[in-house]
């Protein structure tokens, strides 16, 4: 598993001090898996950084 993005819970008002993984890649039995917990808002899809993250993950899965 390759960790791509973590979230510091304190930045969203939570007391937990441990970073939470929110995006990663993984290979499993020859397949490629890309996971992201981001993109829950409509505004995410007009954010160039998020779109670059999403495109990079999809390109990695598709071996482009």
PDB file of N, CA and C in Angstrom:
ATOM      1  N   UNK A   1       0.843  -1.166   0.000  1.00  0.00           N
ATOM      2  CA  UNK A   1       0.000   0.000   0.000  1.00  0.00           C
ATOM      3  C   UNK A   1       0.899   1.244   0.000  1.00  0.00           C
ATOM      4  N   UNK A   2       0.515   2.220  -0.797  1.00  0.00           N
ATOM      5  CA  UNK A   2       1.262   3.474  -0.897  1.00  0.00           C
ATOM      6  C   UNK A   2       0.339   4.618  -0.482  1.00  0.00           C
ATOM      7  N   UNK A   3       0.663   5.242   0.642  1.00  0.00           N
ATOM      8  CA  UNK A   3      -0.137   6.331   1.172  1.00  0.00           C
ATOM      9  C   UNK A   3       0.099   7.600   0.358  1.00  0.00           C
ATOM     10  N   UNK A   4      -0.987   8.244  -0.073  1.00  0.00           N
ATOM     11  CA  UNK A   4      -0.892   9.478  -0.861  1.00  0.00           C
ATOM     12  C   UNK A   4      -1.213  10.724  -0.047  1.00  0.00           C
ATOM     13  N   UNK A   5      -2.285  10.667   0.766  1.00  0.00           N
ATOM     14  CA  UNK A   5      -2.747  11.852   1.489  1.00  0.00           C
ATOM     15  C   UNK A   5      -3.226  11.449   2.881  1.00  0.00           C
ATOM     16  N   UNK A   6      -2.848  12.256   3.877  1.00  0.00           N
ATOM     17  CA  UNK A   6      -3.396  12.093   5.228  1.00  0.00           C
ATOM     18  C   UNK A   6      -4.086  13.390   5.632  1.00  0.00           C
ATOM     19  N   UNK A   7      -4.947  13.277   6.607  1.00  0.00           N
ATOM     20  CA  UNK A   7      -5.662  14.436   7.141  1.00  0.00           C
ATOM     21  C   UNK A   7      -5.308  14.588   8.611  1.00  0.00           C
ATOM     22  N   UNK A   8      -4.894  15.770   9.006  1.00  0.00           N
ATOM     23  CA  UNK A   8      -4.654  16.085  10.408  1.00  0.00           C
ATOM     24  C   UNK A   8      -6.006  16.406  11.029  1.00  0.00           C
ATOM     25  N   UNK A   9      -6.519  15.562  11.920  1.00  0.00           N
ATOM     26  CA  UNK A   9      -7.855  15.768  12.490  1.00  0.00           C
ATOM     27  C   UNK A   9      -8.028  17.113  13.183  1.00  0.00           C
ATOM     28  N   UNK A  10      -6.953  17.676  13.720  1.00  0.00           N
ATOM     29  CA  UNK A  10      -7.069  18.955  14.417  1.00  0.00           C
ATOM     30  C   UNK A  10      -7.430  20.089  13.460  1.00  0.00           C
ATOM     31  N   UNK A  11      -7.138  19.941  12.172  1.00  0.00           N
ATOM     32  CA  UNK A  11      -7.465  20.996  11.208  1.00  0.00           C
ATOM     33  C   UNK A  11      -8.964  21.103  10.962  1.00  0.00           C
ATOM     34  N   UNK A  12      -9.712  20.074  11.368  1.00  0.00           N
ATOM     35  CA  UNK A  12     -11.167  20.126  11.213  1.00  0.00           C
ATOM     36  C   UNK A  12     -11.867  20.096  12.575  1.00  0.00           C
ATOM     37  N   UNK A  13     -11.104  20.449  13.623  1.00  0.00           N
ATOM     38  CA  UNK A  13     -11.691  20.601  14.943  1.00  0.00           C
ATOM     39  C   UNK A  13     -11.809  19.343  15.776  1.00  0.00           C
ATOM     40  N   UNK A  14     -11.195  18.247  15.351  1.00  0.00           N
ATOM     41  CA  UNK A  14     -11.236  17.018  16.136  1.00  0.00           C
ATOM     42  C   UNK A  14     -10.041  16.980  17.083  1.00  0.00           C
ATOM     43  N   UNK A  15     -10.202  16.324  18.218  1.00  0.00           N
ATOM     44  CA  UNK A  15      -9.137  16.271  19.209  1.00  0.00           C
ATOM     45  C   UNK A  15      -8.064  15.238  18.884  1.00  0.00           C
ATOM     46  N   UNK A  16      -8.373  14.248  18.076  1.00  0.00           N
ATOM     47  CA  UNK A  16      -7.417  13.199  17.727  1.00  0.00           C
ATOM     48  C   UNK A  16      -6.153  13.824  17.142  1.00  0.00           C
ATOM     49  N   UNK A  17      -4.985  13.349  17.566  1.00  0.00           N
ATOM     50  CA  UNK A  17      -3.720  13.904  17.069  1.00  0.00           C
ATOM     51  C   UNK A  17      -3.081  13.021  16.006  1.00  0.00           C
ATOM     52  N   UNK A  18      -3.673  11.870  15.738  1.00  0.00           N
ATOM     53  CA  UNK A  18      -3.114  10.949  14.748  1.00  0.00           C
ATOM     54  C   UNK A  18      -3.630  11.274  13.354  1.00  0.00           C
ATOM     55  N   UNK A  19      -2.729  11.382  12.380  1.00  0.00           N
ATOM     56  CA  UNK A  19      -3.190  11.649  11.012  1.00  0.00           C
ATOM     57  C   UNK A  19      -4.019  10.475  10.483  1.00  0.00           C
ATOM     58  N   UNK A  20      -5.051  10.809   9.732  1.00  0.00           N
ATOM     59  CA  UNK A  20      -5.923   9.785   9.143  1.00  0.00           C
ATOM     60  C   UNK A  20      -5.627   9.649   7.656  1.00  0.00           C
ATOM     61  N   UNK A  21      -5.360   8.431   7.182  1.00  0.00           N
ATOM     62  CA  UNK A  21      -5.166   8.251   5.742  1.00  0.00           C
ATOM     63  C   UNK A  21      -6.480   8.478   5.006  1.00  0.00           C
ATOM     64  N   UNK A  22      -6.428   9.268   3.924  1.00  0.00           N
ATOM     65  CA  UNK A  22      -7.657   9.511   3.157  1.00  0.00           C
ATOM     66  C   UNK A  22      -7.488   9.218   1.673  1.00  0.00           C
ATOM     67  N   UNK A  23      -6.270   8.860   1.259  1.00  0.00           N
ATOM     68  CA  UNK A  23      -6.070   8.475  -0.134  1.00  0.00           C
ATOM     69  C   UNK A  23      -4.829   7.597  -0.237  1.00  0.00           C
ATOM     70  N   UNK A  24      -4.965   6.506  -1.022  1.00  0.00           N
ATOM     71  CA  UNK A  24      -3.836   5.599  -1.190  1.00  0.00           C
ATOM     72  C   UNK A  24      -3.985   4.782  -2.466  1.00  0.00           C
ATOM     73  N   UNK A  25      -2.897   4.146  -2.843  1.00  0.00           N
ATOM     74  CA  UNK A  25      -2.919   3.170  -3.940  1.00  0.00           C
ATOM     75  C   UNK A  25      -2.481   1.832  -3.374  1.00  0.00           C
ATOM     76  N   UNK A  26      -2.848   0.796  -4.093  1.00  0.00           N
ATOM     77  CA  UNK A  26      -2.551  -0.559  -3.619  1.00  0.00           C
ATOM     78  C   UNK A  26      -2.601  -1.505  -4.809  1.00  0.00           C
ATOM     79  N   UNK A  27      -1.692  -2.437  -4.856  1.00  0.00           N
ATOM     80  CA  UNK A  27      -1.799  -3.501  -5.858  1.00  0.00           C
ATOM     81  C   UNK A  27      -2.254  -4.765  -5.141  1.00  0.00           C
ATOM     82  N   UNK A  28      -3.164  -5.492  -5.772  1.00  0.00           N
ATOM     83  CA  UNK A  28      -3.723  -6.693  -5.172  1.00  0.00           C
ATOM     84  C   UNK A  28      -3.974  -7.722  -6.259  1.00  0.00           C
ATOM     85  N   UNK A  29      -3.275  -8.828  -6.161  1.00  0.00           N
ATOM     86  CA  UNK A  29      -3.411  -9.931  -7.117  1.00  0.00           C
ATOM     87  C   UNK A  29      -3.322  -9.438  -8.560  1.00  0.00           C
ATOM     88  N   UNK A  30      -2.381  -8.552  -8.821  1.00  0.00           N
ATOM     89  CA  UNK A  30      -2.153  -8.040 -10.165  1.00  0.00           C
ATOM     90  C   UNK A  30      -3.020  -6.861 -10.565  1.00  0.00           C
ATOM     91  N   UNK A  31      -3.987  -6.512  -9.736  1.00  0.00           N
ATOM     92  CA  UNK A  31      -4.862  -5.374 -10.039  1.00  0.00           C
ATOM     93  C   UNK A  31      -4.357  -4.136  -9.310  1.00  0.00           C
ATOM     94  N   UNK A  32      -4.707  -2.978  -9.831  1.00  0.00           N
ATOM     95  CA  UNK A  32      -4.348  -1.714  -9.198  1.00  0.00           C
ATOM     96  C   UNK A  32      -5.586  -1.078  -8.588  1.00  0.00           C
ATOM     97  N   UNK A  33      -5.439  -0.616  -7.359  1.00  0.00           N
ATOM     98  CA  UNK A  33      -6.550   0.002  -6.631  1.00  0.00           C
ATOM     99  C   UNK A  33      -6.142   1.419  -6.243  1.00  0.00           C
ATOM    100  N   UNK A  34      -6.991   2.377  -6.532  1.00  0.00           N
ATOM    101  CA  UNK A  34      -6.818   3.763  -6.106  1.00  0.00           C
ATOM    102  C   UNK A  34      -8.025   4.122  -5.255  1.00  0.00           C
ATOM    103  N   UNK A  35      -7.784   4.650  -4.060  1.00  0.00           N
ATOM    104  CA  UNK A  35      -8.864   5.038  -3.166  1.00  0.00           C
ATOM    105  C   UNK A  35      -8.671   6.485  -2.751  1.00  0.00           C
ATOM    106  N   UNK A  36      -9.748   7.235  -2.730  1.00  0.00           N
ATOM    107  CA  UNK A  36      -9.733   8.573  -2.156  1.00  0.00           C
ATOM    108  C   UNK A  36     -11.042   8.818  -1.423  1.00  0.00           C
ATOM    109  N   UNK A  37     -10.938   9.402  -0.235  1.00  0.00           N
ATOM    110  CA  UNK A  37     -12.118   9.776   0.544  1.00  0.00           C
ATOM    111  C   UNK A  37     -12.453  11.238   0.310  1.00  0.00           C
ATOM    112  N   UNK A  38     -11.776  11.853  -0.640  1.00  0.00           N
ATOM    113  CA  UNK A  38     -12.043  13.258  -0.948  1.00  0.00           C
ATOM    114  C   UNK A  38     -13.113  13.340  -2.041  1.00  0.00           C
ATOM    115  N   UNK A  39     -13.592  14.529  -2.312  1.00  0.00           N
ATOM    116  CA  UNK A  39     -14.554  14.724  -3.382  1.00  0.00           C
ATOM    117  C   UNK A  39     -15.990  14.646  -2.948  1.00  0.00           C
ATOM    118  N   UNK A  40     -16.267  14.929  -1.684  1.00  0.00           N
ATOM    119  CA  UNK A  40     -17.636  14.841  -1.190  1.00  0.00           C
ATOM    120  C   UNK A  40     -18.464  16.090  -1.462  1.00  0.00           C
ATOM    121  N   UNK A  41     -17.831  17.106  -2.001  1.00  0.00           N
ATOM    122  CA  UNK A  41     -18.597  18.316  -2.293  1.00  0.00           C
ATOM    123  C   UNK A  41     -18.537  18.618  -3.789  1.00  0.00           C
ATOM    124  N   UNK A  42     -19.539  19.290  -4.265  1.00  0.00           N
ATOM    125  CA  UNK A  42     -19.578  19.680  -5.675  1.00  0.00           C
ATOM    126  C   UNK A  42     -18.384  20.577  -6.019  1.00  0.00           C
ATOM    127  N   UNK A  43     -17.976  21.419  -5.072  1.00  0.00           N
ATOM    128  CA  UNK A  43     -16.865  22.332  -5.297  1.00  0.00           C
ATOM    129  C   UNK A  43     -15.541  21.602  -5.524  1.00  0.00           C
ATOM    130  N   UNK A  44     -15.420  20.400  -4.982  1.00  0.00           N
ATOM    131  CA  UNK A  44     -14.187  19.620  -5.161  1.00  0.00           C
ATOM    132  C   UNK A  44     -13.845  19.452  -6.638  1.00  0.00           C
ATOM    133  N   UNK A  45     -14.874  19.275  -7.453  1.00  0.00           N
ATOM    134  CA  UNK A  45     -14.660  18.959  -8.867  1.00  0.00           C
ATOM    135  C   UNK A  45     -14.340  20.182  -9.728  1.00  0.00           C
ATOM    136  N   UNK A  46     -14.259  21.336  -9.086  1.00  0.00           N
ATOM    137  CA  UNK A  46     -13.764  22.523  -9.798  1.00  0.00           C
ATOM    138  C   UNK A  46     -12.419  22.967  -9.214  1.00  0.00           C
ATOM    139  N   UNK A  47     -11.890  22.183  -8.270  1.00  0.00           N
ATOM    140  CA  UNK A  47     -10.592  22.480  -7.657  1.00  0.00           C
ATOM    141  C   UNK A  47      -9.491  21.813  -8.477  1.00  0.00           C
ATOM    142  N   UNK A  48      -8.581  22.596  -9.055  1.00  0.00           N
ATOM    143  CA  UNK A  48      -7.527  22.028  -9.910  1.00  0.00           C
ATOM    144  C   UNK A  48      -6.642  21.003  -9.184  1.00  0.00           C
ATOM    145  N   UNK A  49      -6.378  21.224  -7.895  1.00  0.00           N
ATOM    146  CA  UNK A  49      -5.538  20.273  -7.161  1.00  0.00           C
ATOM    147  C   UNK A  49      -6.237  18.929  -6.975  1.00  0.00           C
ATOM    148  N   UNK A  50      -7.529  18.964  -6.652  1.00  0.00           N
ATOM    149  CA  UNK A  50      -8.275  17.718  -6.512  1.00  0.00           C
ATOM    150  C   UNK A  50      -8.383  17.003  -7.853  1.00  0.00           C
ATOM    151  N   UNK A  51      -8.656  17.737  -8.901  1.00  0.00           N
ATOM    152  CA  UNK A  51      -8.785  17.114 -10.221  1.00  0.00           C
ATOM    153  C   UNK A  51      -7.465  16.484 -10.671  1.00  0.00           C
ATOM    154  N   UNK A  52      -6.345  17.118 -10.342  1.00  0.00           N
ATOM    155  CA  UNK A  52      -5.038  16.549 -10.656  1.00  0.00           C
ATOM    156  C   UNK A  52      -4.827  15.259  -9.862  1.00  0.00           C
ATOM    157  N   UNK A  53      -5.209  15.260  -8.598  1.00  0.00           N
ATOM    158  CA  UNK A  53      -5.125  14.074  -7.743  1.00  0.00           C
ATOM    159  C   UNK A  53      -5.973  12.933  -8.328  1.00  0.00           C
ATOM    160  N   UNK A  54      -7.197  13.241  -8.688  1.00  0.00           N
ATOM    161  CA  UNK A  54      -8.109  12.250  -9.240  1.00  0.00           C
ATOM    162  C   UNK A  54      -7.595  11.705 -10.574  1.00  0.00           C
ATOM    163  N   UNK A  55      -7.151  12.585 -11.453  1.00  0.00           N
ATOM    164  CA  UNK A  55      -6.617  12.149 -12.752  1.00  0.00           C
ATOM    165  C   UNK A  55      -5.371  11.288 -12.569  1.00  0.00           C
ATOM    166  N   UNK A  56      -4.506  11.674 -11.640  1.00  0.00           N
ATOM    167  CA  UNK A  56      -3.307  10.884 -11.388  1.00  0.00           C
ATOM    168  C   UNK A  56      -3.637   9.490 -10.908  1.00  0.00           C
ATOM    169  N   UNK A  57      -4.610   9.383 -10.011  1.00  0.00           N
ATOM    170  CA  UNK A  57      -5.023   8.069  -9.522  1.00  0.00           C
ATOM    171  C   UNK A  57      -5.629   7.212 -10.618  1.00  0.00           C
ATOM    172  N   UNK A  58      -6.496   7.805 -11.431  1.00  0.00           N
ATOM    173  CA  UNK A  58      -7.114   7.040 -12.519  1.00  0.00           C
ATOM    174  C   UNK A  58      -6.086   6.643 -13.578  1.00  0.00           C
ATOM    175  N   UNK A  59      -5.160   7.527 -13.872  1.00  0.00           N
ATOM    176  CA  UNK A  59      -4.109   7.186 -14.841  1.00  0.00           C
ATOM    177  C   UNK A  59      -3.232   6.063 -14.312  1.00  0.00           C
ATOM    178  N   UNK A  60      -2.947   6.064 -13.021  1.00  0.00           N
ATOM    179  CA  UNK A  60      -2.139   4.989 -12.432  1.00  0.00           C
ATOM    180  C   UNK A  60      -2.891   3.664 -12.534  1.00  0.00           C
ATOM    181  N   UNK A  61      -4.191   3.674 -12.206  1.00  0.00           N
ATOM    182  CA  UNK A  61      -4.991   2.439 -12.290  1.00  0.00           C
ATOM    183  C   UNK A  61      -5.018   1.909 -13.719  1.00  0.00           C
ATOM    184  N   UNK A  62      -5.153   2.817 -14.686  1.00  0.00           N
ATOM    185  CA  UNK A  62      -5.237   2.433 -16.092  1.00  0.00           C
ATOM    186  C   UNK A  62      -3.873   2.231 -16.740  1.00  0.00           C
ATOM    187  N   UNK A  63      -2.803   2.385 -15.955  1.00  0.00           N
ATOM    188  CA  UNK A  63      -1.418   2.193 -16.412  1.00  0.00           C
ATOM    189  C   UNK A  63      -1.077   3.118 -17.577  1.00  0.00           C
ATOM    190  N   UNK A  64      -1.518   4.362 -17.510  1.00  0.00           N
ATOM    191  CA  UNK A  64      -1.213   5.325 -18.564  1.00  0.00           C
ATOM    192  C   UNK A  64       0.046   6.065 -18.258  1.00  0.00           C
TER     193      UNK A  64
END
